[in-house]
Coordinates of C-alpha atoms and ligand atoms in Angstrom, one line a residue:
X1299 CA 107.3 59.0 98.6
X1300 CA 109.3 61.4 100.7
X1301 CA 111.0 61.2 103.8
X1302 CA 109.7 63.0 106.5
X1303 CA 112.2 65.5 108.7
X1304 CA 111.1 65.3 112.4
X1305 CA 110.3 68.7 113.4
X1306 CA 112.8 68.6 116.5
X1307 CA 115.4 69.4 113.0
X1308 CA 114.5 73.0 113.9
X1309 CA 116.1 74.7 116.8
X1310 CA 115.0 78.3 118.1
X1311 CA 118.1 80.3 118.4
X1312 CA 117.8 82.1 121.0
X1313 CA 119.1 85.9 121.5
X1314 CA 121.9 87.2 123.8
X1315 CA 120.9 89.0 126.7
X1316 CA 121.5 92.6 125.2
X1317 CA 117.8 93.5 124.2
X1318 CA 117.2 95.0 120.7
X1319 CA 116.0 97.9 121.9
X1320 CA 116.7 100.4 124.4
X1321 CA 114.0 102.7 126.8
X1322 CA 115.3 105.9 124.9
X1323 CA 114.7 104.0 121.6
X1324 CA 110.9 103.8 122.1
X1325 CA 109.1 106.4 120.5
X1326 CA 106.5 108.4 122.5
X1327 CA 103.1 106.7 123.1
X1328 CA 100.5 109.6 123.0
X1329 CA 98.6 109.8 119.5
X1330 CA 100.5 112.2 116.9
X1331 CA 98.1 115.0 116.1
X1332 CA 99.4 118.3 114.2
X1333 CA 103.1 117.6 114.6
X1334 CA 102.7 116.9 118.6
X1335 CA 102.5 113.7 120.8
X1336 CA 99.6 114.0 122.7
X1337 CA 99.3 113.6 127.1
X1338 CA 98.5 110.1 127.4
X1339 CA 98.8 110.2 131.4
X1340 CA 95.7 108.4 132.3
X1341 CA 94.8 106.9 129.6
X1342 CA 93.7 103.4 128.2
X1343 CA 96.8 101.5 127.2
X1344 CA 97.6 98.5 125.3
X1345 CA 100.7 96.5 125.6
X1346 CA 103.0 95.8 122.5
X1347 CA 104.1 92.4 123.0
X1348 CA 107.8 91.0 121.9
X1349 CA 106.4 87.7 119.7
X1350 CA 109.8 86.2 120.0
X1351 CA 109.6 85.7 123.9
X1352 CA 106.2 87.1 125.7
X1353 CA 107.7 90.4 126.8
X1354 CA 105.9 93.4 126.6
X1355 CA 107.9 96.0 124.9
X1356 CA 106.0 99.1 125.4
X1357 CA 102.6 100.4 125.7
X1358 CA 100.1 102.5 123.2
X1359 CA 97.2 104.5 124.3
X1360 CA 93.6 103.1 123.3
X1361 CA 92.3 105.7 120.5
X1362 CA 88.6 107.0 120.9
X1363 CA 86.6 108.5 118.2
X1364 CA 87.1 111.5 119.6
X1365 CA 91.0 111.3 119.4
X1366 CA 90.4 110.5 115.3
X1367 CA 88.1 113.7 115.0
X1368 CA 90.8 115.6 116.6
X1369 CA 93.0 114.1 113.8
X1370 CA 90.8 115.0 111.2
X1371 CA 90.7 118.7 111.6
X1372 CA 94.3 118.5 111.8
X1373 CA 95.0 117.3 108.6
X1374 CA 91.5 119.3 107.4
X1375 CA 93.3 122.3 108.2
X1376 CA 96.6 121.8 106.9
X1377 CA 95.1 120.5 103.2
X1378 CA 95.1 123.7 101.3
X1379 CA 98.2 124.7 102.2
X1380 CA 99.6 121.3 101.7
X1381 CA 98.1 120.8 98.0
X1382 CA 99.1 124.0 97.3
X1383 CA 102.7 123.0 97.1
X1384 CA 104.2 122.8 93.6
X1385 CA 105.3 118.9 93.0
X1386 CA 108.6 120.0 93.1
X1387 CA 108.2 121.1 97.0
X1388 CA 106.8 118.4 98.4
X1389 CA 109.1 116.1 96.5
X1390 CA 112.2 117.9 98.4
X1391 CA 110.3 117.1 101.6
X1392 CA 109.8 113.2 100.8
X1393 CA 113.4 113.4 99.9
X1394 CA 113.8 114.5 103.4
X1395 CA 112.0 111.9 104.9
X1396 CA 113.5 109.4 102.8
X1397 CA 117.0 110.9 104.3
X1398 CA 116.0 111.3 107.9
X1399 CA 115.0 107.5 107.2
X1400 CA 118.7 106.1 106.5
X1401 CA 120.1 107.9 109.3
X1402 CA 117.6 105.9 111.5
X1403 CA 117.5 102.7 109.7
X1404 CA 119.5 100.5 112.0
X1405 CA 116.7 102.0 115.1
X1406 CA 113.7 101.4 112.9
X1407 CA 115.0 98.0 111.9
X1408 CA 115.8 97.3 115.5
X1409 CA 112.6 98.2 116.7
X1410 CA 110.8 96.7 114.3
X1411 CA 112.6 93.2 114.7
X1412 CA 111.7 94.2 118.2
X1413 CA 108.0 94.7 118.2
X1414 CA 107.0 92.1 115.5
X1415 CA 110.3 89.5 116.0
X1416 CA 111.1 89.1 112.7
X1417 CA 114.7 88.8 112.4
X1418 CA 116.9 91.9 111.2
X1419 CA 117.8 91.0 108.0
X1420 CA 113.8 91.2 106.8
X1421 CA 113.8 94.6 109.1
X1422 CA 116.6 96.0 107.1
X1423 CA 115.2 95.3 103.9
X1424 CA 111.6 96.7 104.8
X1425 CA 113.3 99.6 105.6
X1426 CA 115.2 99.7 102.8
X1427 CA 112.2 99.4 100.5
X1428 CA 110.7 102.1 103.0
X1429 CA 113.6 104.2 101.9
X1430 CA 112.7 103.6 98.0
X1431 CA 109.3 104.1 98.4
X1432 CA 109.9 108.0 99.4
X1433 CA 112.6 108.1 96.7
X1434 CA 110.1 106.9 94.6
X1435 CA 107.1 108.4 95.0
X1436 CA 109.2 111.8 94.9
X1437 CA 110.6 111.2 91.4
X1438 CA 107.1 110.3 90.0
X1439 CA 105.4 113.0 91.9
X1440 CA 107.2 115.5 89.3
X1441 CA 106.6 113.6 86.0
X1442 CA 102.7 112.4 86.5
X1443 CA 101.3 111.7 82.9
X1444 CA 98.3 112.9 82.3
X1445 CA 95.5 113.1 78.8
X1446 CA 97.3 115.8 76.6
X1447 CA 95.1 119.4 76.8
X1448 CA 93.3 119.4 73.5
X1449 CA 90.4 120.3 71.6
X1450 CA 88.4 117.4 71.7
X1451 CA 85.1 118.9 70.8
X1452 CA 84.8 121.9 68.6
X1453 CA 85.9 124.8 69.2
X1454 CA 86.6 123.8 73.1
X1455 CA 90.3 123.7 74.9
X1456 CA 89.9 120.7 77.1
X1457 CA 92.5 120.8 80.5
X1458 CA 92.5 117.2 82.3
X1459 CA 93.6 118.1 86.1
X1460 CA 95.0 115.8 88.4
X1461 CA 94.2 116.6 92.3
X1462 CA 94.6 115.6 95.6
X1463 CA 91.2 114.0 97.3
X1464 CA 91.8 115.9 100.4
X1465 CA 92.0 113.8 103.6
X1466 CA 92.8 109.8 103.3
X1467 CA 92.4 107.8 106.2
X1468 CA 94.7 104.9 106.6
X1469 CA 94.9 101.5 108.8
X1470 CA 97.6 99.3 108.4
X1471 CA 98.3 95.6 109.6
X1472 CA 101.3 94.1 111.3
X1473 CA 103.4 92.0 109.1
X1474 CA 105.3 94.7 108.0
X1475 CA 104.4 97.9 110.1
X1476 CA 106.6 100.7 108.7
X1477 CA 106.9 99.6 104.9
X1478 CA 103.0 99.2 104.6
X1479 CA 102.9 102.6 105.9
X1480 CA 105.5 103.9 104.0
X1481 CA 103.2 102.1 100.7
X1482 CA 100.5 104.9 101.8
X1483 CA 102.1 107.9 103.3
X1484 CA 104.4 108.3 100.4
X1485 CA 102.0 108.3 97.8
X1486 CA 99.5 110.0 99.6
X1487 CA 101.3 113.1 100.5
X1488 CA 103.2 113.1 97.4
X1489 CA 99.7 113.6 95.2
X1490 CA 98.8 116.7 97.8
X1491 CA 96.7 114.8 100.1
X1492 CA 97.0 115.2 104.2
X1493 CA 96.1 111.6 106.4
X1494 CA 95.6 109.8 109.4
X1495 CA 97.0 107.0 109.6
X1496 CA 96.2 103.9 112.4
X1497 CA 98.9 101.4 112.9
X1498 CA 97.5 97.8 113.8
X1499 CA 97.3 97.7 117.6
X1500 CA 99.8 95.0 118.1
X1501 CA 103.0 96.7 115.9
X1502 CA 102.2 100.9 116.6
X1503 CA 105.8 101.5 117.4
X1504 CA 107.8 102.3 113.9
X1505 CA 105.2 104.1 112.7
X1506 CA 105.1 107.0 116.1
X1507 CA 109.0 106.4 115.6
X1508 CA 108.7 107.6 112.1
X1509 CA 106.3 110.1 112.8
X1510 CA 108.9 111.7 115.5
X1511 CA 111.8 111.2 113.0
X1512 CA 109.8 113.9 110.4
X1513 CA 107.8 115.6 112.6
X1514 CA 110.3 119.1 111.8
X1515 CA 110.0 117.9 108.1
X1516 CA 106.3 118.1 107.6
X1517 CA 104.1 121.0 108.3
X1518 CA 101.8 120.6 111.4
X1519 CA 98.7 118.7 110.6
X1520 CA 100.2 116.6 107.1
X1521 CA 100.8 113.5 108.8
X1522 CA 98.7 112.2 112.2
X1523 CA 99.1 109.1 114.0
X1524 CA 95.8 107.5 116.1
X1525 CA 96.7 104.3 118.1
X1526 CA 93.8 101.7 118.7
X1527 CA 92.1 99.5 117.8
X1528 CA 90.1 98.8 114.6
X1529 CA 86.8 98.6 115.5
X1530 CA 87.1 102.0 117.0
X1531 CA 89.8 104.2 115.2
X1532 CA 89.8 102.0 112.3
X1533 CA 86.0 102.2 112.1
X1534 CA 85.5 106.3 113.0
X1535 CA 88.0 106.7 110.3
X1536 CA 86.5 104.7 107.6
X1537 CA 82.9 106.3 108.7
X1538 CA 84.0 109.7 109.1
X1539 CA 82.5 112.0 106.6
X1540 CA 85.3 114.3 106.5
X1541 CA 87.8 111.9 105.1
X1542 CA 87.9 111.3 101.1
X1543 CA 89.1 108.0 101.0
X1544 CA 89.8 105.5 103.4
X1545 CA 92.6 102.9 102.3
X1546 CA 93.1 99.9 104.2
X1547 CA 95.8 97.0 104.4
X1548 CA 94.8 93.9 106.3
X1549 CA 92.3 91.2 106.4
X1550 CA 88.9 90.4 104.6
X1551 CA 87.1 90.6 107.0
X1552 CA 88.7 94.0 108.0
X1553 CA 88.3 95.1 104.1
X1554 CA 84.9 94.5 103.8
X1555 CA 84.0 96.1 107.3
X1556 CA 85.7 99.1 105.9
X1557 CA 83.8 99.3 102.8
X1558 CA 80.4 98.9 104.8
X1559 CA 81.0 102.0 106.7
X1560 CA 82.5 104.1 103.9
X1561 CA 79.5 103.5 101.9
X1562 CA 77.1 105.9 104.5
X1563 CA 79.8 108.9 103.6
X1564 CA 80.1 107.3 100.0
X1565 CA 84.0 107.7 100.2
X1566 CA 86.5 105.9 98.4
X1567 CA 87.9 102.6 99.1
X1568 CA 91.6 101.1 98.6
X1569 CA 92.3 97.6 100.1
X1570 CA 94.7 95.6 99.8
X1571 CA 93.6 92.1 101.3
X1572 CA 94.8 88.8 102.1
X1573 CA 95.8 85.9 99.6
X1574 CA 96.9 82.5 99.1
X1575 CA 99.4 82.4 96.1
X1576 CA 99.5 79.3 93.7
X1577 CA 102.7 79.0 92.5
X1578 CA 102.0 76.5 89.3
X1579 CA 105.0 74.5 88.3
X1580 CA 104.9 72.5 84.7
X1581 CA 106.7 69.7 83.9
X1582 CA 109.3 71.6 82.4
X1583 CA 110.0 74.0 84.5
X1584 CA 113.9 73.8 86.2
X1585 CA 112.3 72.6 89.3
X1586 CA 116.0 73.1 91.4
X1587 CA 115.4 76.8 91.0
X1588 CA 111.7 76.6 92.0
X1589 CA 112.7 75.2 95.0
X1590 CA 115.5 77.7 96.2
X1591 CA 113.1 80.4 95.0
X1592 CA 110.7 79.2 96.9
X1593 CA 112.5 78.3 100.0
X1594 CA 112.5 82.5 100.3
X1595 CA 109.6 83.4 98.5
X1596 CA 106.9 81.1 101.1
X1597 CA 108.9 81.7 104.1
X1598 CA 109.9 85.0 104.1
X1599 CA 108.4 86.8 107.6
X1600 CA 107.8 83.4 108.8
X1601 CA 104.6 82.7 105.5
X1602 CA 103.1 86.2 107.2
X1603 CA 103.0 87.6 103.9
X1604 CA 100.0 87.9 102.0
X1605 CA 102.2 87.4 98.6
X1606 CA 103.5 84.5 100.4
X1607 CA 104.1 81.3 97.6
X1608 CA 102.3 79.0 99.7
X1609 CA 99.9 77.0 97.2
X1610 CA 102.3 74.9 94.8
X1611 CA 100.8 73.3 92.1
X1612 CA 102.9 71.1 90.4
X1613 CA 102.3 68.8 87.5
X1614 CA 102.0 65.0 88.7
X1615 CA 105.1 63.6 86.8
X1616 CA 107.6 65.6 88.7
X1617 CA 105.7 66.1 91.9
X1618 CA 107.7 63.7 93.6
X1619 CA 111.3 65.1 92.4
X1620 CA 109.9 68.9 93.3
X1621 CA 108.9 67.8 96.8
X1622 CA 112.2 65.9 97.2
X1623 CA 113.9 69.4 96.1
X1624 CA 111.2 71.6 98.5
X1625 CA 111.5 69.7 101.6
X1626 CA 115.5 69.8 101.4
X1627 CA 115.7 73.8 100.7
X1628 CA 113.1 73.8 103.5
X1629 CA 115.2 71.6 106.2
X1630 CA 117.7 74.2 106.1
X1631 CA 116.0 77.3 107.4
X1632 CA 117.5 79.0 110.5
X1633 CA 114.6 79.7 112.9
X1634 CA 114.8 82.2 115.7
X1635 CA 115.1 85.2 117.7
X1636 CA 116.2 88.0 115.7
X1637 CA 118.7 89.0 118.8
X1638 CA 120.0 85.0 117.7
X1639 CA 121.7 87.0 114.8
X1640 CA 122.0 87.7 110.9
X1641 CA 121.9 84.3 110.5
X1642 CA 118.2 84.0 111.4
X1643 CA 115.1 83.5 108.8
X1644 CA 111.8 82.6 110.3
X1645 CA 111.1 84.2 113.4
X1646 CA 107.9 83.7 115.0
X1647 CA 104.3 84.3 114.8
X1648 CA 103.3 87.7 115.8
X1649 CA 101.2 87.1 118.6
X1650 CA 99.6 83.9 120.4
X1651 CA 96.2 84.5 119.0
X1652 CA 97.6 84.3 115.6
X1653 CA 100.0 81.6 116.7
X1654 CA 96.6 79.7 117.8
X1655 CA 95.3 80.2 114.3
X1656 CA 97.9 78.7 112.7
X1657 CA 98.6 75.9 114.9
X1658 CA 94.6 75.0 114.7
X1659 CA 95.3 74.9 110.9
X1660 CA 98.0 72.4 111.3
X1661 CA 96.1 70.2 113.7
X1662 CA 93.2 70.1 111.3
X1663 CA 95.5 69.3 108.5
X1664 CA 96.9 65.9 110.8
X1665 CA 93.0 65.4 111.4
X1666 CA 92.2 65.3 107.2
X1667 CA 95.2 62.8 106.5
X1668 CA 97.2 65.1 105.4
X1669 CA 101.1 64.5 105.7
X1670 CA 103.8 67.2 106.9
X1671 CA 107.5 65.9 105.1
X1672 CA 108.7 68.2 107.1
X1673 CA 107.4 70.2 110.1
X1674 CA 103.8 70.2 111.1
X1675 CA 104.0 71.3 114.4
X1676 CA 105.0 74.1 116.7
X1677 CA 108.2 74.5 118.3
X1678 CA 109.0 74.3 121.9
X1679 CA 110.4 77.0 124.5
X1680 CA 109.7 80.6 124.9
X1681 CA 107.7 82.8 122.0
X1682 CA 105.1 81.5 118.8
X1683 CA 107.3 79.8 116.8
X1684 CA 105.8 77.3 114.3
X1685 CA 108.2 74.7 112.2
X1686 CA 108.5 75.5 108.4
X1687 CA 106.0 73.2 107.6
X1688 CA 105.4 71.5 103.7
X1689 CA 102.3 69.7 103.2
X1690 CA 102.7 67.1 100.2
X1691 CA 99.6 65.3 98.6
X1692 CA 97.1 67.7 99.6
X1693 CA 93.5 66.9 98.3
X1694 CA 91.8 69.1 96.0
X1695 CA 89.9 71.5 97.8
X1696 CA 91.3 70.3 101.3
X1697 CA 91.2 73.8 103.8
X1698 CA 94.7 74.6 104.3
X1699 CA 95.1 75.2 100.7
X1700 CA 92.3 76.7 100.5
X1701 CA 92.5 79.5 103.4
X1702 CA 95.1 82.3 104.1
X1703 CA 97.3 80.3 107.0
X1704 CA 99.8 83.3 106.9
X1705 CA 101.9 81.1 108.8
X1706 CA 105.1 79.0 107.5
X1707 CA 103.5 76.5 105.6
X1708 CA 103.5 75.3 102.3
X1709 CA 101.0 72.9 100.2
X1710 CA 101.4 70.9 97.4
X1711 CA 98.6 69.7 95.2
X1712 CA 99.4 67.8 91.7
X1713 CA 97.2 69.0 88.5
X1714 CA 97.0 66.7 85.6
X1715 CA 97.2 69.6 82.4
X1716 CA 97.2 73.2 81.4
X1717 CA 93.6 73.9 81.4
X1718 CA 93.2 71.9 84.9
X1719 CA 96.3 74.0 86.7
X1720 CA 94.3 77.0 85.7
X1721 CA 91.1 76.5 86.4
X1722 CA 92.4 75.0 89.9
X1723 CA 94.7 77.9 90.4
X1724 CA 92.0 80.3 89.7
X1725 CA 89.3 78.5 91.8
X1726 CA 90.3 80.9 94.9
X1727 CA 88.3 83.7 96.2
X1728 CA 91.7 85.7 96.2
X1729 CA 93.5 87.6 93.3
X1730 CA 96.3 88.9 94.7
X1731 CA 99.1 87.4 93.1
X1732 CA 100.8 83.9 91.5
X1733 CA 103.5 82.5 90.0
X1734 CA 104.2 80.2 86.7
X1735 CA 107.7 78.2 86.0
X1736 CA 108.1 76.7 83.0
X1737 CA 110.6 77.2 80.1
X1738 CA 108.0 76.8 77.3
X1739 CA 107.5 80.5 75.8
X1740 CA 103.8 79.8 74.7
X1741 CA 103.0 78.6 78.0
X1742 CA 105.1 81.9 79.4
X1743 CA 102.9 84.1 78.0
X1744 CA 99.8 82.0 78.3
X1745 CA 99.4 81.0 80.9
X1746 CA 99.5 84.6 82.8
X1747 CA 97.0 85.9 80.9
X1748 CA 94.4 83.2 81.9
X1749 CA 95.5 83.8 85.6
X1750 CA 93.2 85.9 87.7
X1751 CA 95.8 88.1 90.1
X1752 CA 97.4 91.4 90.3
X1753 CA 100.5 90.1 89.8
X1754 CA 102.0 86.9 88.1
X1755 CA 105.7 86.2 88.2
X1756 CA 107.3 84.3 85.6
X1757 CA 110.3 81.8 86.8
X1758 CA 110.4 84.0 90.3
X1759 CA 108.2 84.6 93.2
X1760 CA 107.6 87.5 95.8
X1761 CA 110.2 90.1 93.8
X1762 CA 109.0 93.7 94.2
X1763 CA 109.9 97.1 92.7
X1764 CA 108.7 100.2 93.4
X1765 CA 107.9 101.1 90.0
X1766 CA 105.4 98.6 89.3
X1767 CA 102.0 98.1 90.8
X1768 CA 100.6 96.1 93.9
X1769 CA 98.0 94.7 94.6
X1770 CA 94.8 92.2 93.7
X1771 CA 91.6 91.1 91.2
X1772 CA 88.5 89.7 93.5
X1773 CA 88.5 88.7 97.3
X1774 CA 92.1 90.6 97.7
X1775 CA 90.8 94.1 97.2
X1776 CA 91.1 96.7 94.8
X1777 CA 93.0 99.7 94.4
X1778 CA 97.5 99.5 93.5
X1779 CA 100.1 100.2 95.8
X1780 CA 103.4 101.4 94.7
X1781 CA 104.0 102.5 91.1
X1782 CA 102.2 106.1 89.3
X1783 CA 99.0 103.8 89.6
X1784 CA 98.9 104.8 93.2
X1785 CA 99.7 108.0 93.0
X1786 CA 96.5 107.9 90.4
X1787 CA 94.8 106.3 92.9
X1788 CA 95.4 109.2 95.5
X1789 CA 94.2 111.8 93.3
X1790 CA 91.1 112.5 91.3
X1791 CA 90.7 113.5 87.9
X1792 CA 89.1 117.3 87.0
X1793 CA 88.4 117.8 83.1
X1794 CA 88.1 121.5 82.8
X1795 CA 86.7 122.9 79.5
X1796 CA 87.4 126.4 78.0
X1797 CA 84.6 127.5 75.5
X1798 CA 87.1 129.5 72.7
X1799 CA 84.5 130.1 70.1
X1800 CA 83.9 134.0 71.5
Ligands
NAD2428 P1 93.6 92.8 110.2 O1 92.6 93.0 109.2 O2 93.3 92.0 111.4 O3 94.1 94.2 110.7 C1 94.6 95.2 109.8 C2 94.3 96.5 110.4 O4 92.9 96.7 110.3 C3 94.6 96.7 111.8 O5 95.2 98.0 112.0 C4 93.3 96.6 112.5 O6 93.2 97.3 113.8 C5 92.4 97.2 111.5 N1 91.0 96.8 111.6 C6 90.5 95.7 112.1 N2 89.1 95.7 112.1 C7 88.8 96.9 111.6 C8 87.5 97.6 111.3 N3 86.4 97.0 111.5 N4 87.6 98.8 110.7 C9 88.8 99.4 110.4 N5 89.9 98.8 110.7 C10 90.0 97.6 111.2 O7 94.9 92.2 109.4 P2 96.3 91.8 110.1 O8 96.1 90.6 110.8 O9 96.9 93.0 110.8 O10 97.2 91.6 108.8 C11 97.2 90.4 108.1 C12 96.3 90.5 106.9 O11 96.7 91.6 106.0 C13 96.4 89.3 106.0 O12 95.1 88.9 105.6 C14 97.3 89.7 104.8 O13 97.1 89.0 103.7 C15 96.8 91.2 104.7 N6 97.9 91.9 104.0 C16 97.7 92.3 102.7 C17 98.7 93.0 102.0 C18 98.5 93.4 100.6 O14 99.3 94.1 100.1 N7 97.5 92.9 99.9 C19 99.9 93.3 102.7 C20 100.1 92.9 104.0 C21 99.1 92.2 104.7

């Protein structure tokens, strides 16, 4: 039985008075159509709220359908010329970006910490993973690997191509606004494609700061930005039947509204969805570096992460000793403000709604039974801040580890034997990714393979690289971020056959 840490353990540092952000840092509100910010006198706004204490930061215009078709023909117009770019070319551009980037990163972080309140250690390393995406994707756009031209049937020279798709739409969510962009607009342009792109309504500001940081970079019409909302932009976007592919981050629910109205224009689909990581921890495993592993890896952006190792399954003989371990890592976490300094690592939730969700998830939790040792509830003051919270003895099947909570919580179930920690890890309608730590090498190669997600760590959780692929099996979507796969992804394939027999 562990002890349970009353949540008044966690404080909210507060910031100084200095805001993160100045008015000259705030990027220009109007939509970004054809390298220009467009009038937004007059127009619909929506406010961009400060999580951390209510504020509103700055304002967005309300995108119409009309605004997106605007978009469209931009980027329609600017696609030849665009693809016609030898790899090489648009490789020195993303380099560009990828420079212009660092010289900014301390803004972008800033505003980023500013808009969504996580603190500024997470906004510097989104942005320097923002930084390796472009460095990335303009390394691989030069060496794609491709079928080797042969003659496959007798007599005939067969050419595989590799080309862009033409115009991708894209909508991205709020957990990390600039680095899920960054995920699309890098390969996307770098496999010849032009875009539109829709940040989520509540975190629009890195991605009009970006698109004002490049807009000399890219020729006019590349890269467009529509603010609004999803059931408008998002929705003309994924409908409209002059985009090739639409490619969306965010929710199921989103996802599969997405799919419905690309299917009318029959376009393409990527999504990358939500989760609920297991994290499945054997008897054997060095349970002291679980638990500092996963002190990070399930609280990182506050749990708003949908790779977020928030499911531990743990075998019942060393349940007790993991939680002991868990719960102490845990007690230790600095929440607050991200003006409260580099200190700071869980900020809060990015919005009241969302703070809502979560809190009703906690509150349902208390109503099941089901014990915080540490946390459990909300934290007082100013802003959505929620107490890293770590469920133990959760039920099988019991809703909060069942459901995304994308919040700072963690739940731990026991399992009884290999075949049972599978079949329960598995019984999720989300793929996107798990973990295994043990220090058996059968069960290190096993168990993996038996696991249905995108991605399955081995003695780690939540480490990313560029290089390799993102992104999930079932409920979580389909389609890979990061990595050539994306880039493959982003292009279509053209088999051309030369007749040589005359
Ligand atoms: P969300 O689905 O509410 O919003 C995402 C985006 O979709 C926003 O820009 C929103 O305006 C737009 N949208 C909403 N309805 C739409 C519609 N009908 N048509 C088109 N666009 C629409 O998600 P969120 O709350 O911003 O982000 C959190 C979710 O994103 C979580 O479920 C999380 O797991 C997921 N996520 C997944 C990954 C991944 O790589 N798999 C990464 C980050 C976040």
């Amino acid at each position: 039985m562990t002890q349970t840490i009353e949540p008044a353990t966690y404080e909210v540092h507060r910031g100084e008075v200095t805001p993160l952000v100045s008015e000259s840092d705030l990027p220009a509100t109007g939509h970004f159509i054809a390298n220009q910010f467009t009038a937004d006198a007059g127009r619909d706004r929506i406010d961009v709220v400060n999580p951390a204490d209510g504020s509103v930061v700055s304002t967005v215009i309300v995108g119409t359908e009309e605004d997106v078709d605007r978009a469209v023909a931009a980027a329609l117009a600017a696609q030849s010329d665009w693809a016609r770019l030898v790899p090489k070319e648009r490789a020195e551009i993303l380099h560009r970006i990828a420079d212009r980037v660092v010289d900014n990163a301390d803004l972008l972080a800033r505003l980023e910490s500013a808009n969504t309140g996580k603190p500024l250690p997470v906004s510097h390393d989104d942005i320097a993973q923002t930084i390796d995406t472009f460095r990335f994707m303009a390394g691989a756009a030069r060496s794609t690997t491709s079928q080797a031209a042969a003659t496959y049937s007798e007599g005939h020279l067969s050419v595989v191509l590799r080309e862009p798709l033409g115009v991708i739409g894209v909508v991205t969510p709020w957990n990390y606004p600039l680095l899920m962009a960054a995920w699309k607009i890098a390969p996307i342009l770098a496999a010849g494609n032009t875009m539109v792109i829709k940040p989520s309504e509540q975190t629009p500001l890195t991605t009009l700061k970006f698109a004002e940081l490049v807009a000399d970079l890219l020729p006019a019409g590349v890269f467009n930005v529509v603010t609004g909302r999803g059931s408008v932009v998002g929705s003309r976007l994924s409908g409209h039947p002059q985009i090739d592919m639409i490619a969306l981050t965010g929710s199921v629910g989103s996802g599969k509204a997405v799919a419905r109205s690309a299917s009318e224009s029959l376009k393409r689909v990527h999504l990358e969805l939500g989760g609920k990581a297991p994290v499945v921890i054997f008897d054997d495993a060095r349970l002291d570096e679980a638990a500092s592993a996963l002190r990070t890896a399930a609280f990182w952006n506050a749990g708003q992460e949908c790779g977020a190792a928030c499911r531990v399954l743990v075998h019942e003989s060393v349940a007790a000793r993991f939680t002991e371990l868990l719960v102490e890592a845990v007690g230790s976490l600095v929440v607050g403000e991200p003006g409260g300094g580099e200190t700071i690592e869980i900020g809060p939730m990015i919005s009241e709604a969302h703070y809502d969700r979560v809190c009703g998830y906690l509150d349902r939790a208390r109503e099941q039974g089901i014990r915080a040792a540490i946390g459990g509830t909300p934290l007082p003051g100013a802003g959505y801040f929620i107490a890293p919270t770590v469920f133990v003895d959760v039920p099988d099947g019991a809703e909060c580890s069942r459901e995304e909570i994308f919040g700072p919580v963690v739940t731990i179930e026991t399992f009884t034997d290999e075949d049972d920690a599978i079949a329960r890890a598995n019984g999720t309608p989300y793929g996107l990714a798990a973990s295994v730590w043990t220090e058996n090498a059968r069960r290190a190669h096993d168990v993996p393979s038996r696991l249905d997600f995108g991605t399955v760590w081995v003695n780690d959780h939540l480490v990313l690289a560029s290089e390799v692929p993102w992104g999930g099996f079932k409920g979580s979507g389909y389609g890979r971020d990061l990595s050539i796969y994306a880039l493959d992804d982003y292009s279509r394939t053209k088999h051309v056959m030369h007749n040589q027999q005359r």
